[in-house]
Amino acid sequence: MEPNLGVNLAGLELHNPFVLASGIWGSAAETLIRAGQAGAGAVTSKSCSVVPRRGHPNPAVLPWRGGLINAVGLANPGAAEERLILRDTQRGLRPLGVPLIASIFGGTPDEYARAAELVAQAEPDIIEVNISCPNVQNEFGVPFALDPGAAAQVTAAVRAVYSGRLFIKLSPNTPAITAVARAAAQAGADGFTAVNTLGPGMLIDTHARMPILSNRIGGISGPALLPIALRCVYEITQALSLPVIGTGGIASGEAALQMVMAGATALGVGSALAGEGTAVFQRLSAELRTLMAAEGIAALSEVRGCAHG
Ligand SMILES: Cc1cc2nc3c(=O)[nH]c(=O)nc-3n(C[C@H](O)[C@H](O)[C@H](O)COP(=O)(O)O)c2cc1C
């Protein structure tokens, strides 16, 4: 029998576990819908804030050894405009049975709550709260995801205005990811996306003798992040029984199965799209199916978290 790739994410049925990660594939409705048409199990929009942002000047994204380093700087049209984009996106994704995850961020708990109120009007299936972007520290200071108390404050502020599914996007850049997750869970989170980019890091142009990114520093994603993301998901799911979208370096069926065995329910795909485009979703599903068949796994729920022993 064909292995079944379907997963249940916080009550949502996904055709397969692969979720377009936030910020990777444009922010227009057409491109987000195309990811769904191409075989993504769910689609996450680019993070938006109450106030529109231009983001950092180019160069803002660089390829790095199979992955990326980026300092896009959360460029977005503002949550009021994003709400309209999300409405159109939802209209295109619903008939496909592909859930929409709307990502928000802010500079204060109140800004997060206001962004949540706006995007909620588009009726996304999940709101994902990005408290973990590492490349806007100059403006916003240390990310909320590095401090359990701050993470709880943001979660509580959004929970107070939004009763739907609420996921918190965590950072790998903390020695205490479980404490942060636990604090967010107590404040009302229904699940987590783990993780955002690592760092910040830097690449230097040896001819110009200066950092290449205009922002000098940026978040690292792709294959280098996989072992760290696996450990983060493993720790979170060992401590808490909430669903996690395991994200970071998923570029093969084998990486995907490792992430499920670490405890993830769904799998975020970001940097792997950069070279390959949306064809990545069909490839990952095919590879995962082949691997499951070889391992005698009929459904992902059979092996979710099995690495915990
Ligand atoms: C160019 C770029 C832009 C990103 N923008 C966002 C964003 O707006 N919001 C967010 O939560 N994460 C953002 N991320 C992080 C990704 O969603 C993902 O968590 C990270 O890249 C790790 O997954 P990967 O190794 O599959 O790329 C961005 C990553 C990249 C490379």
mmCIF file of C-alpha atoms and ligand atoms in Angstrom:
data_model
loop_
_atom_site.group_PDB
_atom_site.id
_atom_site.type_symbol
_atom_site.label_atom_id
_atom_site.label_comp_id
_atom_site.label_asym_id
_atom_site.label_seq_id
_atom_site.Cartn_x
_atom_site.Cartn_y
_atom_site.Cartn_z
ATOM 1 C CA MET A 1 0.000 0.000 0.000
ATOM 2 C CA GLU A 2 1.142 3.586 -0.761
ATOM 3 C CA PRO A 3 2.364 5.330 2.401
ATOM 4 C CA ASN A 4 -0.004 8.085 3.548
ATOM 5 C CA LEU A 5 1.647 11.532 3.779
ATOM 6 C CA GLY A 6 -1.387 13.235 5.320
ATOM 7 C CA VAL A 7 -1.003 14.869 8.737
ATOM 8 C CA ASN A 8 -3.342 16.516 11.216
ATOM 9 C CA LEU A 9 -1.910 19.854 12.358
ATOM 10 C CA ALA A 10 -3.843 21.239 15.330
ATOM 11 C CA GLY A 11 -7.092 19.904 13.841
ATOM 12 C CA LEU A 12 -6.278 20.860 10.232
ATOM 13 C CA GLU A 13 -5.946 18.082 7.665
ATOM 14 C CA LEU A 14 -2.878 18.593 5.432
ATOM 15 C CA HIS A 15 -2.449 16.486 2.251
ATOM 16 C CA ASN A 16 1.240 16.233 3.107
ATOM 17 C CA PRO A 17 3.469 17.656 5.877
ATOM 18 C CA PHE A 18 5.371 20.173 3.725
ATOM 19 C CA VAL A 19 4.573 23.798 4.571
ATOM 20 C CA LEU A 20 5.832 26.783 2.607
ATOM 21 C CA ALA A 21 7.887 28.693 5.229
ATOM 22 C CA SER A 22 7.299 32.394 5.814
ATOM 23 C CA GLY A 23 9.098 34.980 3.703
ATOM 24 C CA ILE A 24 10.650 32.673 1.158
ATOM 25 C CA TRP A 25 8.364 32.743 -1.836
ATOM 26 C CA GLY A 26 7.218 36.292 -2.357
ATOM 27 C CA SER A 27 4.258 37.900 -0.714
ATOM 28 C CA ALA A 28 1.739 38.155 -3.565
ATOM 29 C CA ALA A 29 -1.434 36.061 -3.489
ATOM 30 C CA GLU A 30 -0.593 34.528 -6.889
ATOM 31 C CA THR A 31 2.774 33.177 -5.749
ATOM 32 C CA LEU A 32 1.395 31.825 -2.475
ATOM 33 C CA ILE A 33 -1.451 30.092 -4.331
ATOM 34 C CA ARG A 34 1.077 28.664 -6.807
ATOM 35 C CA ALA A 35 2.886 26.976 -3.918
ATOM 36 C CA GLY A 36 -0.407 25.313 -2.967
ATOM 37 C CA GLN A 37 -1.067 24.263 -6.566
ATOM 38 C CA ALA A 38 2.464 22.855 -6.777
ATOM 39 C CA GLY A 39 1.862 20.511 -3.849
ATOM 40 C CA ALA A 40 2.567 22.349 -0.575
ATOM 41 C CA GLY A 41 0.530 20.878 2.291
ATOM 42 C CA ALA A 42 0.046 24.378 3.759
ATOM 43 C CA VAL A 43 1.282 27.859 2.924
ATOM 44 C CA THR A 44 2.687 30.559 5.208
ATOM 45 C CA SER A 45 2.593 34.225 4.217
ATOM 46 C CA LYS A 46 5.437 36.722 4.668
ATOM 47 C CA SER A 47 5.470 38.298 8.147
ATOM 48 C CA CYS A 48 3.596 41.596 8.283
ATOM 49 C CA SER A 49 3.510 44.428 10.788
ATOM 50 C CA VAL A 50 0.953 47.145 11.542
ATOM 51 C CA VAL A 51 3.242 49.743 9.969
ATOM 52 C CA PRO A 52 4.472 49.006 6.400
ATOM 53 C CA ARG A 53 8.226 48.419 6.101
ATOM 54 C CA ARG A 54 10.635 48.790 3.202
ATOM 55 C CA GLY A 55 13.124 46.370 4.715
ATOM 56 C CA HIS A 56 16.888 46.564 4.181
ATOM 57 C CA PRO A 57 18.482 47.656 0.878
ATOM 58 C CA ASN A 58 20.129 45.072 -1.404
ATOM 59 C CA PRO A 59 22.129 42.941 -1.185
ATOM 60 C CA ALA A 60 19.714 41.365 1.257
ATOM 61 C CA VAL A 61 19.826 37.634 0.369
ATOM 62 C CA LEU A 62 22.982 35.677 -0.518
ATOM 63 C CA PRO A 63 23.425 32.000 -1.361
ATOM 64 C CA TRP A 64 25.762 30.252 1.041
ATOM 65 C CA ARG A 65 26.939 26.632 0.624
ATOM 66 C CA GLY A 66 23.553 25.210 -0.295
ATOM 67 C CA GLY A 67 21.703 27.552 2.035
ATOM 68 C CA LEU A 68 21.149 31.283 2.388
ATOM 69 C CA ILE A 69 22.089 34.223 4.558
ATOM 70 C CA ASN A 70 19.472 36.973 4.562
ATOM 71 C CA ALA A 71 18.658 40.352 6.002
ATOM 72 C CA VAL A 72 15.480 41.159 4.112
ATOM 73 C CA GLY A 73 14.472 43.152 7.175
ATOM 74 C CA LEU A 74 10.803 42.136 7.217
ATOM 75 C CA ALA A 75 9.769 44.206 4.200
ATOM 76 C CA ASN A 76 5.959 44.171 4.009
ATOM 77 C CA PRO A 77 3.036 46.335 2.893
ATOM 78 C CA GLY A 78 1.511 46.599 6.382
ATOM 79 C CA ALA A 79 -1.136 44.405 7.984
ATOM 80 C CA ALA A 80 -4.124 46.337 6.578
ATOM 81 C CA GLU A 81 -2.922 45.754 3.007
ATOM 82 C CA GLU A 82 -1.706 42.236 3.819
ATOM 83 C CA ARG A 83 -5.233 41.393 4.997
ATOM 84 C CA LEU A 84 -6.469 41.911 1.412
ATOM 85 C CA ILE A 85 -3.643 39.771 -0.013
ATOM 86 C CA LEU A 86 -4.484 37.052 2.502
ATOM 87 C CA ARG A 87 -8.179 37.196 1.544
ATOM 88 C CA ASP A 88 -7.274 36.579 -2.108
ATOM 89 C CA THR A 89 -4.801 33.875 -1.112
ATOM 90 C CA GLN A 90 -7.367 32.127 1.052
ATOM 91 C CA ARG A 91 -9.869 32.248 -1.832
ATOM 92 C CA GLY A 92 -7.343 30.434 -4.046
ATOM 93 C CA LEU A 93 -6.155 27.914 -1.455
ATOM 94 C CA ARG A 94 -9.513 26.836 0.066
ATOM 95 C CA PRO A 95 -10.706 24.884 -3.004
ATOM 96 C CA LEU A 96 -7.338 23.072 -3.001
ATOM 97 C CA GLY A 97 -7.743 22.056 0.650
ATOM 98 C CA VAL A 98 -4.476 23.806 1.497
ATOM 99 C CA PRO A 99 -4.537 25.711 4.828
ATOM 100 C CA LEU A 100 -3.202 29.282 5.032
ATOM 101 C CA ILE A 101 -0.911 30.376 7.857
ATOM 102 C CA ALA A 102 -0.665 34.161 8.308
ATOM 103 C CA SER A 103 2.584 35.417 9.831
ATOM 104 C CA ILE A 104 2.759 38.624 11.875
ATOM 105 C CA PHE A 105 5.387 40.536 13.817
ATOM 106 C CA GLY A 106 5.660 43.776 15.774
ATOM 107 C CA GLY A 107 7.896 45.901 17.953
ATOM 108 C CA THR A 108 5.720 45.634 21.084
ATOM 109 C CA PRO A 109 3.088 43.161 22.355
ATOM 110 C CA ASP A 110 0.421 45.727 21.477
ATOM 111 C CA GLU A 111 1.667 45.997 17.878
ATOM 112 C CA TYR A 112 1.499 42.216 17.570
ATOM 113 C CA ALA A 113 -2.084 42.263 18.815
ATOM 114 C CA ARG A 114 -3.086 44.968 16.328
ATOM 115 C CA ALA A 115 -1.472 43.080 13.444
ATOM 116 C CA ALA A 116 -3.292 39.902 14.558
ATOM 117 C CA GLU A 117 -6.650 41.691 14.624
ATOM 118 C CA LEU A 118 -6.129 42.909 11.061
ATOM 119 C CA VAL A 119 -4.957 39.631 9.492
ATOM 120 C CA ALA A 120 -7.642 37.677 11.398
ATOM 121 C CA GLN A 121 -10.217 39.435 9.209
ATOM 122 C CA ALA A 122 -8.920 37.364 6.263
ATOM 123 C CA GLU A 123 -9.758 34.182 8.226
ATOM 124 C CA PRO A 124 -6.403 32.402 7.970
ATOM 125 C CA ASP A 125 -6.330 28.870 9.384
ATOM 126 C CA ILE A 126 -3.453 29.673 11.734
ATOM 127 C CA ILE A 127 -1.798 32.898 12.852
ATOM 128 C CA GLU A 128 1.952 32.429 13.229
ATOM 129 C CA VAL A 129 3.624 34.952 15.500
ATOM 130 C CA ASN A 130 7.178 35.678 14.404
ATOM 131 C CA ILE A 131 9.058 36.665 17.562
ATOM 132 C CA SER A 132 12.389 35.385 16.278
ATOM 133 C CA CYS A 133 13.758 37.399 13.326
ATOM 134 C CA PRO A 134 17.496 37.885 13.973
ATOM 135 C CA ASN A 135 18.206 40.615 11.397
ATOM 136 C CA VAL A 136 16.196 43.554 12.757
ATOM 137 C CA GLN A 137 17.931 43.881 16.127
ATOM 138 C CA ASN A 138 19.145 47.401 15.320
ATOM 139 C CA GLU A 139 15.553 48.570 15.305
ATOM 140 C CA PHE A 140 13.700 46.183 17.592
ATOM 141 C CA GLY A 141 16.384 45.036 20.018
ATOM 142 C CA VAL A 142 16.814 41.456 21.193
ATOM 143 C CA PRO A 143 14.096 39.180 19.698
ATOM 144 C CA PHE A 144 11.233 38.306 22.076
ATOM 145 C CA ALA A 145 11.984 34.640 21.384
ATOM 146 C CA LEU A 146 15.195 34.856 23.430
ATOM 147 C CA ASP A 147 13.351 35.554 26.679
ATOM 148 C CA PRO A 148 10.546 33.384 28.134
ATOM 149 C CA GLY A 149 8.851 36.355 29.814
ATOM 150 C CA ALA A 150 8.843 38.468 26.654
ATOM 151 C CA ALA A 151 7.622 35.529 24.559
ATOM 152 C CA ALA A 152 4.763 35.016 27.009
ATOM 153 C CA GLN A 153 3.804 38.705 26.904
ATOM 154 C CA VAL A 154 3.529 38.715 23.108
ATOM 155 C CA THR A 155 1.613 35.423 23.091
ATOM 156 C CA ALA A 156 -0.817 36.665 25.743
ATOM 157 C CA ALA A 157 -1.382 39.942 23.886
ATOM 158 C CA VAL A 158 -2.296 38.106 20.666
ATOM 159 C CA ARG A 159 -4.319 35.470 22.511
ATOM 160 C CA ALA A 160 -6.399 38.248 24.069
ATOM 161 C CA VAL A 161 -7.619 39.399 20.641
ATOM 162 C CA TYR A 162 -7.588 36.141 18.642
ATOM 163 C CA SER A 163 -9.338 32.904 19.519
ATOM 164 C CA GLY A 164 -8.186 30.885 16.468
ATOM 165 C CA ARG A 165 -5.141 28.606 16.148
ATOM 166 C CA LEU A 166 -2.065 30.441 17.369
ATOM 167 C CA PHE A 167 1.478 29.257 16.612
ATOM 168 C CA ILE A 168 4.614 30.967 17.916
ATOM 169 C CA LYS A 169 7.740 30.971 15.754
ATOM 170 C CA LEU A 170 10.758 30.230 17.879
ATOM 171 C CA SER A 171 14.445 31.042 17.544
ATOM 172 C CA PRO A 172 17.373 28.617 17.546
ATOM 173 C CA ASN A 173 19.492 31.389 19.070
ATOM 174 C CA THR A 174 18.626 30.649 22.675
ATOM 175 C CA PRO A 175 20.103 28.103 25.065
ATOM 176 C CA ALA A 176 16.626 27.680 26.570
ATOM 177 C CA ILE A 177 14.168 27.010 23.755
ATOM 178 C CA THR A 178 12.085 24.724 25.965
ATOM 179 C CA ALA A 179 11.639 27.445 28.594
ATOM 180 C CA VAL A 180 10.528 29.893 25.892
ATOM 181 C CA ALA A 181 8.094 27.340 24.418
ATOM 182 C CA ARG A 182 6.682 26.475 27.827
ATOM 183 C CA ALA A 183 6.112 30.158 28.673
ATOM 184 C CA ALA A 184 4.352 30.718 25.337
ATOM 185 C CA ALA A 185 2.229 27.591 25.869
ATOM 186 C CA GLN A 186 1.130 28.833 29.287
ATOM 187 C CA ALA A 187 0.207 32.165 27.687
ATOM 188 C CA GLY A 188 -2.064 30.457 25.155
ATOM 189 C CA ALA A 189 -0.012 29.122 22.203
ATOM 190 C CA ASP A 190 -1.552 26.155 20.354
ATOM 191 C CA GLY A 191 1.684 25.142 18.660
ATOM 192 C CA PHE A 192 5.089 26.251 17.437
ATOM 193 C CA THR A 193 7.125 26.750 14.329
ATOM 194 C CA ALA A 194 10.719 25.853 15.076
ATOM 195 C CA VAL A 195 12.933 27.413 13.937
ATOM 196 C CA ASN A 196 13.646 30.792 12.395
ATOM 197 C CA THR A 197 17.084 31.555 10.969
ATOM 198 C CA LEU A 198 20.310 31.116 12.915
ATOM 199 C CA GLY A 199 22.763 33.840 13.832
ATOM 200 C CA PRO A 200 23.025 36.530 12.824
ATOM 201 C CA GLY A 201 26.024 35.688 10.675
ATOM 202 C CA MET A 202 28.189 37.593 8.164
ATOM 203 C CA LEU A 203 29.900 37.109 4.808
ATOM 204 C CA ILE A 204 32.738 39.384 3.691
ATOM 205 C CA ASP A 205 33.641 40.589 0.187
ATOM 206 C CA THR A 206 37.421 40.150 0.263
ATOM 207 C CA HIS A 207 37.921 42.557 -2.639
ATOM 208 C CA ALA A 208 35.787 45.353 -1.214
ATOM 209 C CA ARG A 209 37.026 44.373 2.276
ATOM 210 C CA MET A 210 33.615 44.793 3.819
ATOM 211 C CA PRO A 211 30.508 42.751 4.688
ATOM 212 C CA ILE A 212 28.437 41.842 1.610
ATOM 213 C CA LEU A 213 24.970 42.285 3.082
ATOM 214 C CA SER A 214 23.931 45.943 3.254
ATOM 215 C CA ASN A 215 22.778 45.200 6.798
ATOM 216 C CA ARG A 216 26.235 43.622 7.424
ATOM 217 C CA ILE A 217 24.640 40.708 9.309
ATOM 218 C CA GLY A 218 21.848 38.278 8.482
ATOM 219 C CA GLY A 219 20.118 35.035 9.437
ATOM 220 C CA ILE A 220 21.494 31.698 8.201
ATOM 221 C CA SER A 221 19.185 29.046 6.776
ATOM 222 C CA GLY A 222 19.415 25.834 4.769
ATOM 223 C CA PRO A 223 21.352 22.590 5.384
ATOM 224 C CA ALA A 224 23.581 24.027 8.148
ATOM 225 C CA LEU A 225 20.469 24.636 10.203
ATOM 226 C CA LEU A 226 19.064 21.086 10.022
ATOM 227 C CA PRO A 227 20.906 19.501 12.985
ATOM 228 C CA ILE A 228 20.131 22.510 15.170
ATOM 229 C CA ALA A 229 16.473 22.549 14.138
ATOM 230 C CA LEU A 230 16.221 18.805 14.819
ATOM 231 C CA ARG A 231 17.594 19.270 18.324
ATOM 232 C CA CYS A 232 15.227 22.202 18.983
ATOM 233 C CA VAL A 233 12.149 20.253 17.829
ATOM 234 C CA TYR A 234 13.275 17.208 19.807
ATOM 235 C CA GLU A 235 13.597 19.277 23.004
ATOM 236 C CA ILE A 236 10.290 21.120 22.569
ATOM 237 C CA THR A 237 8.268 17.979 21.842
ATOM 238 C CA GLN A 238 9.919 16.140 24.709
ATOM 239 C CA ALA A 239 8.748 18.870 27.103
ATOM 240 C CA LEU A 240 5.334 19.722 25.615
ATOM 241 C CA SER A 241 2.647 17.870 23.708
ATOM 242 C CA LEU A 242 1.783 20.729 21.332
ATOM 243 C CA PRO A 243 2.277 20.393 17.546
ATOM 244 C CA VAL A 244 5.453 21.764 15.946
ATOM 245 C CA ILE A 245 6.130 22.762 12.337
ATOM 246 C CA GLY A 246 9.763 21.625 12.162
ATOM 247 C CA THR A 247 11.634 24.123 9.993
ATOM 248 C CA GLY A 248 15.294 24.448 9.051
ATOM 249 C CA GLY A 249 17.237 22.703 6.315
ATOM 250 C CA ILE A 250 14.452 20.439 5.040
ATOM 251 C CA ALA A 251 15.717 19.685 1.520
ATOM 252 C CA SER A 252 15.234 15.914 1.177
ATOM 253 C CA GLY A 253 12.808 13.185 2.131
ATOM 254 C CA GLU A 254 15.440 11.877 4.511
ATOM 255 C CA ALA A 255 15.714 15.234 6.333
ATOM 256 C CA ALA A 256 11.916 15.319 6.476
ATOM 257 C CA LEU A 257 11.695 11.884 8.091
ATOM 258 C CA GLN A 258 14.384 12.823 10.616
ATOM 259 C CA MET A 259 12.326 15.896 11.559
ATOM 260 C CA VAL A 260 9.169 13.815 12.061
ATOM 261 C CA MET A 261 11.150 11.346 14.181
ATOM 262 C CA ALA A 262 12.374 14.315 16.246
ATOM 263 C CA GLY A 263 8.712 15.065 16.961
ATOM 264 C CA ALA A 264 7.501 17.471 14.252
ATOM 265 C CA THR A 265 3.925 17.244 12.977
ATOM 266 C CA ALA A 266 4.504 19.336 9.834
ATOM 267 C CA LEU A 267 7.676 20.476 8.056
ATOM 268 C CA GLY A 268 8.548 24.013 6.958
ATOM 269 C CA VAL A 269 10.381 24.368 3.653
ATOM 270 C CA GLY A 270 12.252 27.611 2.978
ATOM 271 C CA SER A 271 15.722 27.802 1.451
ATOM 272 C CA ALA A 272 15.224 24.630 -0.616
ATOM 273 C CA LEU A 273 12.845 26.648 -2.780
ATOM 274 C CA ALA A 274 15.531 29.163 -3.660
ATOM 275 C CA GLY A 275 17.268 27.065 -6.289
ATOM 276 C CA GLU A 276 14.479 24.729 -7.219
ATOM 277 C CA GLY A 277 11.214 26.688 -7.076
ATOM 278 C CA THR A 278 7.912 25.103 -6.170
ATOM 279 C CA ALA A 279 8.891 21.790 -7.837
ATOM 280 C CA VAL A 280 10.542 21.124 -4.480
ATOM 281 C CA PHE A 281 7.178 20.144 -2.968
ATOM 282 C CA GLN A 282 6.539 17.273 -5.399
ATOM 283 C CA ARG A 283 10.143 16.084 -5.062
ATOM 284 C CA LEU A 284 10.031 16.092 -1.255
ATOM 285 C CA SER A 285 6.700 14.238 -1.177
ATOM 286 C CA ALA A 286 8.013 11.624 -3.655
ATOM 287 C CA GLU A 287 11.255 11.140 -1.691
ATOM 288 C CA LEU A 288 9.434 10.867 1.623
ATOM 289 C CA ARG A 289 6.954 8.349 0.200
ATOM 290 C CA THR A 290 9.788 6.200 -1.182
ATOM 291 C CA LEU A 291 11.656 6.288 2.117
ATOM 292 C CA MET A 292 8.527 5.437 4.121
ATOM 293 C CA ALA A 293 7.821 2.480 1.828
ATOM 294 C CA ALA A 294 11.405 1.235 2.242
ATOM 295 C CA GLU A 295 11.155 1.570 6.026
ATOM 296 C CA GLY A 296 7.700 -0.042 6.208
ATOM 297 C CA ILE A 297 6.036 3.117 7.518
ATOM 298 C CA ALA A 298 2.394 3.469 6.483
ATOM 299 C CA ALA A 299 1.687 6.844 8.118
ATOM 300 C CA LEU A 300 3.886 9.558 9.659
ATOM 301 C CA SER A 301 1.981 9.345 12.943
ATOM 302 C CA GLU A 302 3.554 5.872 13.422
ATOM 303 C CA VAL A 303 7.039 7.367 13.817
ATOM 304 C CA ARG A 304 6.392 10.904 15.075
ATOM 305 C CA GLY A 305 8.775 11.535 17.974
ATOM 306 C CA CYS A 306 10.085 7.950 17.909
ATOM 307 C CA ALA A 307 13.652 9.255 18.335
ATOM 308 C CA HIS A 308 12.728 10.123 21.922
ATOM 309 C CA GLY A 309 12.978 6.420 22.640
HETATM 310 C C1 LIG B 1 14.899 35.284 2.418
HETATM 311 C C2 LIG B 1 14.247 34.822 3.680
HETATM 312 C C3 LIG B 1 13.191 35.566 4.211
HETATM 313 C C4 LIG B 1 12.556 35.139 5.387
HETATM 314 N N1 LIG B 1 11.517 35.872 5.882
HETATM 315 C C5 LIG B 1 10.862 35.437 6.997
HETATM 316 C C6 LIG B 1 9.737 36.133 7.507
HETATM 317 O O1 LIG B 1 9.281 37.156 6.950
HETATM 318 N N2 LIG B 1 9.145 35.664 8.628
HETATM 319 C C7 LIG B 1 9.571 34.527 9.271
HETATM 320 O O2 LIG B 1 8.984 34.128 10.274
HETATM 321 N N3 LIG B 1 10.641 33.822 8.807
HETATM 322 C C8 LIG B 1 11.284 34.256 7.690
HETATM 323 N N4 LIG B 1 12.347 33.539 7.207
HETATM 324 C C9 LIG B 1 12.758 32.289 7.892
HETATM 325 C C10 LIG B 1 12.139 31.048 7.222
HETATM 326 O O3 LIG B 1 10.733 31.076 7.278
HETATM 327 C C11 LIG B 1 12.660 29.751 7.887
HETATM 328 O O4 LIG B 1 12.279 29.745 9.241
HETATM 329 C C12 LIG B 1 14.188 29.626 7.805
HETATM 330 O O5 LIG B 1 14.663 30.065 6.548
HETATM 331 C C13 LIG B 1 14.654 28.185 8.059
HETATM 332 O O6 LIG B 1 14.146 27.291 7.101
HETATM 333 P P1 LIG B 1 15.018 26.816 5.804
HETATM 334 O O7 LIG B 1 16.323 26.289 6.308
HETATM 335 O O8 LIG B 1 14.161 25.779 5.148
HETATM 336 O O9 LIG B 1 15.195 28.030 4.956
HETATM 337 C C14 LIG B 1 13.000 33.955 6.046
HETATM 338 C C15 LIG B 1 14.076 33.235 5.507
HETATM 339 C C16 LIG B 1 14.694 33.642 4.347
HETATM 340 C C17 LIG B 1 15.833 32.826 3.794
#
